[in-house]
CSV table of C-alpha atoms in Angstrom, one decimal:
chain,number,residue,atom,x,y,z
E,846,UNK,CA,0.0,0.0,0.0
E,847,UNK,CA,1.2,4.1,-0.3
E,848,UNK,CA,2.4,5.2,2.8
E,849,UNK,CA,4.4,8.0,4.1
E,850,UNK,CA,8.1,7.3,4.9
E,851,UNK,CA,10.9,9.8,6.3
E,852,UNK,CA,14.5,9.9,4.9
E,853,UNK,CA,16.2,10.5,8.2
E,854,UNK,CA,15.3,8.3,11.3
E,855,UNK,CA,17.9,10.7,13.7
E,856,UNK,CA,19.1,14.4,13.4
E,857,UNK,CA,21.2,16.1,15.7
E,858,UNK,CA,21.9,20.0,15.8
E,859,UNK,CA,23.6,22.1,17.9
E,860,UNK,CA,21.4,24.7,19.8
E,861,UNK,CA,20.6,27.8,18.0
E,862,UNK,CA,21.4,26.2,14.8
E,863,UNK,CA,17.9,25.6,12.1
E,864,UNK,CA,17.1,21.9,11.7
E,865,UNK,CA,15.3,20.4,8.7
E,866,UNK,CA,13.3,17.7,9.2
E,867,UNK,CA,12.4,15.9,5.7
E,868,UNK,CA,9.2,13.4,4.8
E,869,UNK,CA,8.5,11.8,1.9
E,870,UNK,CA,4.9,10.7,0.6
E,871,UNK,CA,3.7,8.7,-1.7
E,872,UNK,CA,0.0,9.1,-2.4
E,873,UNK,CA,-0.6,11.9,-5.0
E,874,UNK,CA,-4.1,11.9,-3.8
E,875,UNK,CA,-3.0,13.5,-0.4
E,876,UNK,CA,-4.3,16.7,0.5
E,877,UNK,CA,-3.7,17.9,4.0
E,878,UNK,CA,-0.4,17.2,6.0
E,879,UNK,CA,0.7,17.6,9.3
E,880,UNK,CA,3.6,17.5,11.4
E,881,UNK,CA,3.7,16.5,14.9
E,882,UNK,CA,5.9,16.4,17.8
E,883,UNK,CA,6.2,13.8,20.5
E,884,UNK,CA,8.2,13.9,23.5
E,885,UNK,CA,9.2,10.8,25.5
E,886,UNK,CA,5.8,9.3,27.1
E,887,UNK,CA,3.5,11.5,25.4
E,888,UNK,CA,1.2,11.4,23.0
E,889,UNK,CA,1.7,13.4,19.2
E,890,UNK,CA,1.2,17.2,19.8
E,891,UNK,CA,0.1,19.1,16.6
E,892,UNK,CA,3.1,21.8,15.0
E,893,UNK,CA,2.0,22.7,12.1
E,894,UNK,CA,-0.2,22.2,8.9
E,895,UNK,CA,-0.7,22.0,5.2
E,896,UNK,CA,-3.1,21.9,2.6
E,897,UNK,CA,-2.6,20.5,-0.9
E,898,UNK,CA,-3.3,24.0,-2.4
E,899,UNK,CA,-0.3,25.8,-0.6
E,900,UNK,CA,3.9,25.4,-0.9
E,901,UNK,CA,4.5,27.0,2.2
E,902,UNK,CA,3.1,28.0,5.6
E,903,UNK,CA,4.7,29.6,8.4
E,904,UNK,CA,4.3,29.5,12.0
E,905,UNK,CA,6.3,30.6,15.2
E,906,UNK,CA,9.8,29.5,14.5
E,907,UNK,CA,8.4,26.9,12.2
E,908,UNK,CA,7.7,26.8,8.6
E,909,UNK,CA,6.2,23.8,6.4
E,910,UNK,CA,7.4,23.3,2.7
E,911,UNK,CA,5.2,21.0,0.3
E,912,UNK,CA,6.7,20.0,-3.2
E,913,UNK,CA,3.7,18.4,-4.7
E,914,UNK,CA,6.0,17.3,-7.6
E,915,UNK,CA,8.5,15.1,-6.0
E,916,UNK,CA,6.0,14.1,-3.4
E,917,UNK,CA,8.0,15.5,-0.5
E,918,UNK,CA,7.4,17.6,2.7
E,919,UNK,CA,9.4,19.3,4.9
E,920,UNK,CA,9.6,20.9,8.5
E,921,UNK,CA,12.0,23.7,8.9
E,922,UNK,CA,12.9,24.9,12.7
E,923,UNK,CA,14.2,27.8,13.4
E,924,UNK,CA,16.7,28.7,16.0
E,925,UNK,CA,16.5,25.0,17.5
E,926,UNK,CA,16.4,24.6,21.5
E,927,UNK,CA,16.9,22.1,23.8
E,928,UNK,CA,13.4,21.6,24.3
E,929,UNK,CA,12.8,20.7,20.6
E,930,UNK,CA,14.2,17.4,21.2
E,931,UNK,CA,11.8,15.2,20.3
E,932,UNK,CA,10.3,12.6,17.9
E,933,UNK,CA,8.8,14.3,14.6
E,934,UNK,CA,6.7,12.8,12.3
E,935,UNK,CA,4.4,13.8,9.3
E,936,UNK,CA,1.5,12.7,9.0
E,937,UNK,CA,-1.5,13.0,5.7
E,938,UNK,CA,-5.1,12.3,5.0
E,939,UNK,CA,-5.7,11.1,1.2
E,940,UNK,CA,-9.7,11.9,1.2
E,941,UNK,CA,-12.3,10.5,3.1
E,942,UNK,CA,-14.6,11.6,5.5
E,943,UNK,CA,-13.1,10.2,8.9
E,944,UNK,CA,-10.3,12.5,8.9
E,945,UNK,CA,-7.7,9.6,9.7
E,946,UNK,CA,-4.3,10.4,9.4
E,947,UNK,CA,-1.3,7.7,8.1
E,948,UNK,CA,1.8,8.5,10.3
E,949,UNK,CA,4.9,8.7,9.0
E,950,UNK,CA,8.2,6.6,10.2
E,951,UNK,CA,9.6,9.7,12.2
E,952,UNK,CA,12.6,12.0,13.2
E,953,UNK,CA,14.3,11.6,16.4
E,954,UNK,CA,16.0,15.1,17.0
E,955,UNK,CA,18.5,16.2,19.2
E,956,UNK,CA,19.3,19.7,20.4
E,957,UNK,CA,22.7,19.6,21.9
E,958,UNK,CA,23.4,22.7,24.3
Y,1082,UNK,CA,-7.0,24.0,27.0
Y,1083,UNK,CA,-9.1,21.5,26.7
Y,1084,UNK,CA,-7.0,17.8,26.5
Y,1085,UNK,CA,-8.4,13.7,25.6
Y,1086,UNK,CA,-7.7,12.0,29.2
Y,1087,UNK,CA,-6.3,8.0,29.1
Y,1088,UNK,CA,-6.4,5.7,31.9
Y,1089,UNK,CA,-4.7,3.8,32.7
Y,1090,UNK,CA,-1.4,5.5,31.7
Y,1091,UNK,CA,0.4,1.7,31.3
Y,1092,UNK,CA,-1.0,-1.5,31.9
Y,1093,UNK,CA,0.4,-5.0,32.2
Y,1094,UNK,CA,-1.6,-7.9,31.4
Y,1095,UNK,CA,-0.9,-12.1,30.6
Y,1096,UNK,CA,-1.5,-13.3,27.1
Y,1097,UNK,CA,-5.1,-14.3,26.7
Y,1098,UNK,CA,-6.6,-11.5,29.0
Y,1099,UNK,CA,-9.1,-8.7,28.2
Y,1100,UNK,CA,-8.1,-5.6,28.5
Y,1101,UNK,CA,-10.1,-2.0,28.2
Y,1102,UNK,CA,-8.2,0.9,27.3
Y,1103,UNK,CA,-10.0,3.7,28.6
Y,1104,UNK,CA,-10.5,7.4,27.0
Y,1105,UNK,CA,-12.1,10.5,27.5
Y,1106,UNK,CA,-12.4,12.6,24.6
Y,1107,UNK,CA,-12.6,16.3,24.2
Y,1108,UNK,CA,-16.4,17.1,24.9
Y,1109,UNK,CA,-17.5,19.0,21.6
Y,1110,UNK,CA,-15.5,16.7,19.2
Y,1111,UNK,CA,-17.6,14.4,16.9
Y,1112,UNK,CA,-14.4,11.9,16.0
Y,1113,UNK,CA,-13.0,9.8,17.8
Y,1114,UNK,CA,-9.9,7.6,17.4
Y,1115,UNK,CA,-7.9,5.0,17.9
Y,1116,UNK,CA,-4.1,4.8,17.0
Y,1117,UNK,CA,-1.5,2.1,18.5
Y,1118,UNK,CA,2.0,2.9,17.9
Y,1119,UNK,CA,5.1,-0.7,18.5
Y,1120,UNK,CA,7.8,0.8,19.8
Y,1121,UNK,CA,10.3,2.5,17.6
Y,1122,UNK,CA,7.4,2.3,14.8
Y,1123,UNK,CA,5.2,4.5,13.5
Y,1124,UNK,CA,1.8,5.6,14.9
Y,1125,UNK,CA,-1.0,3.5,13.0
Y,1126,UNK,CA,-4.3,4.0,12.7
Y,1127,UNK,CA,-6.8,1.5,14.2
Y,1128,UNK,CA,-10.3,2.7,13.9
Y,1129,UNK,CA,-12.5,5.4,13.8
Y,1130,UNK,CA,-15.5,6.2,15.7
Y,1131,UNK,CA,-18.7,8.8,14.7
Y,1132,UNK,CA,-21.8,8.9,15.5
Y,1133,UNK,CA,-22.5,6.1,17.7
Y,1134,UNK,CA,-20.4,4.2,15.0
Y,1135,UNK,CA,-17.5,2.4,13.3
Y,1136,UNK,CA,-16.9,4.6,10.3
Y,1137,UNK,CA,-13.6,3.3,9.1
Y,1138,UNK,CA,-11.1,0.4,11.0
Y,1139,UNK,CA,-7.4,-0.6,9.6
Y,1140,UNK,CA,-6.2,-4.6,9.2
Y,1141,UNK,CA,-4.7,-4.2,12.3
Y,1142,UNK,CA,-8.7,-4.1,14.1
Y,1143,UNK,CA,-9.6,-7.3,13.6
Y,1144,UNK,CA,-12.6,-9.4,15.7
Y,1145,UNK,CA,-10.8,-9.5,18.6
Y,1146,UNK,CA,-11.1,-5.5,19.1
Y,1147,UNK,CA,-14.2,-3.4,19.8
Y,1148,UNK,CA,-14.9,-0.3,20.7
Y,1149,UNK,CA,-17.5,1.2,22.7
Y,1150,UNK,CA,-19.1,5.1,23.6
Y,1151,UNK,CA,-21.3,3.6,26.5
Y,1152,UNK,CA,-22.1,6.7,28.5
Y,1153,UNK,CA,-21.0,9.9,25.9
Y,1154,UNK,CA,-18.3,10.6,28.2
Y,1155,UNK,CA,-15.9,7.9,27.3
Y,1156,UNK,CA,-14.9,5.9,25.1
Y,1157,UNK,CA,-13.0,2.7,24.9
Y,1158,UNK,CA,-11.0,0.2,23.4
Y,1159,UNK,CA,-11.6,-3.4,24.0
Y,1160,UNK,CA,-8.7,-6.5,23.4
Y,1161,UNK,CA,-10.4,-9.8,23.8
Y,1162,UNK,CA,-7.7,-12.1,23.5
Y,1163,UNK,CA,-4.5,-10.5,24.0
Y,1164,UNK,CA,-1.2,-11.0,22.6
Y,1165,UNK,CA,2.4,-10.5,23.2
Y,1166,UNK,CA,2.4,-8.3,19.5
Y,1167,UNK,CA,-0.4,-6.2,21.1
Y,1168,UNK,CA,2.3,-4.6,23.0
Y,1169,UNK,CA,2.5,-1.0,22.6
Y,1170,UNK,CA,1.7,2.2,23.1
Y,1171,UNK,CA,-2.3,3.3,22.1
Y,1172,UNK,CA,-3.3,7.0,21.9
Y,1173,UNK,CA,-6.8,7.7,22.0
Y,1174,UNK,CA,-7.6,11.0,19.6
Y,1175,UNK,CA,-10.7,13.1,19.2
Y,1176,UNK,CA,-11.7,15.9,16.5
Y,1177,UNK,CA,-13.9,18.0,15.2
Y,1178,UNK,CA,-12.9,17.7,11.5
Y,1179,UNK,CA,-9.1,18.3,11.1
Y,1180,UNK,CA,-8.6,19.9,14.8
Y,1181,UNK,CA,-6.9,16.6,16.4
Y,1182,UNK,CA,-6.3,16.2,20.1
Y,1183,UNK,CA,-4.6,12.8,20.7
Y,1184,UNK,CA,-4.1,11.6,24.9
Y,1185,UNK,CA,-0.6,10.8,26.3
Y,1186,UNK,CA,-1.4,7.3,25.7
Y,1187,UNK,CA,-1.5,3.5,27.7
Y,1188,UNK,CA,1.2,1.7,27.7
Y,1189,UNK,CA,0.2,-1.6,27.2
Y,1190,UNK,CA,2.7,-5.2,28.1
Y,1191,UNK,CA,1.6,-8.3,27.0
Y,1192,UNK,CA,3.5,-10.9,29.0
């Protein structure tokens, strides 16, 4: 089946530094993605969203890039801090009326002080 | 800010057991969710619930799961039979449309 798949299972950045966190997708029929953030024992915590219709959207320290032609989706931190470390993983809905979401593989990052 | 409550937060149970996986969603969402998530895997979707109903369920939700709303307040998720590869981590999840709220999550150990 199409699923969503990450190219990097670990990142580690220095604090201060931006950190790019990179999925990639595979159903063309996809139109709304999501990234989310999970810290150890908890459950996913919405970042930041994206339609089909859009390339980029912005949020504090955060910013979401979409390239529908190579099927790929990115998460873009600004100014990384300790407390960003975390598991990250995208997320899409391909249509339907339940709003379920197929998960991603995820990114474990690591802010180093 | 309003948050989807799980209890118990991990629970340990011997192959064969029934277990209920307990959740209290967010009071004004119409969705409601279940995902499991194996350790070091990805989160995967189980089932969804609306209006009093099952309106979608993966492979993974086979007859040995249910899922139940009994009172409007909670809603739960029911292992008949368990197994050791039931092991993992299940977040409850509710929404209203694309709004998610997912719990902390119950551990669950099959031994």
């Amino acid at each position: 089946g199409e699923s969503v798949g990450l190219h990097l299972p670990t990142l580690s950045v220095q604090e201060g530094d931006n950190s790019i966190i990179n999925c990639a997708y595979s159903n063309s029929a996809s139109d709304y993605f999501i990234w989310y953030k999970q810290e150890s024992g908890k459950g996913p915590q919405f970042i930041i969203d994206i339609r089909s219709n859009m390339d980029k959207r912005q949020g504090q320290r955060v910013t979401v890039l979409l390239n529908k032609t190579v099927k790929h989706l990115s998460l873009q931190i600004a100014a990384t801090q300790p407390g960003d470390s975390a598991v990250y993983f995208c997320a899409e809905n391909y249509g339907g009326s339940n709003y379920k979401l197929t998960f991603g593989k995820g990114t474990l990052l690591t802010v180093n002080p | 800010e309003p948050e989807v409550t799980q209890t118990p937060s991990h629970q340990v149970t011997q192959m064969g057991q029934e277990v209920i996986l307990r959740c209290v969603p967010i009071s004004n969402h119409l969705y409601f969710y279940w995902y499991r998530q194996i350790l070091g895997q990805k989160v995967e979707f189980l089932v969804s619930f609306y209006n009093n109903e099952i309106s979608e369920k993966s492979e993974i939700f086979d007859d040995q799961f249910s899922v139940e709303r009994p009172d409007g307040s909670n809603f739960t998720l029911k292992i008949r039979s368990t197994k050791l590869e039931d092991s993992a981590m299940y977040f409850c999840a509710s929404s209203s449309g694309w709004t998610y709220t997912f719990g902390s999550g119950t551990r669950l150990t099959v031994v």
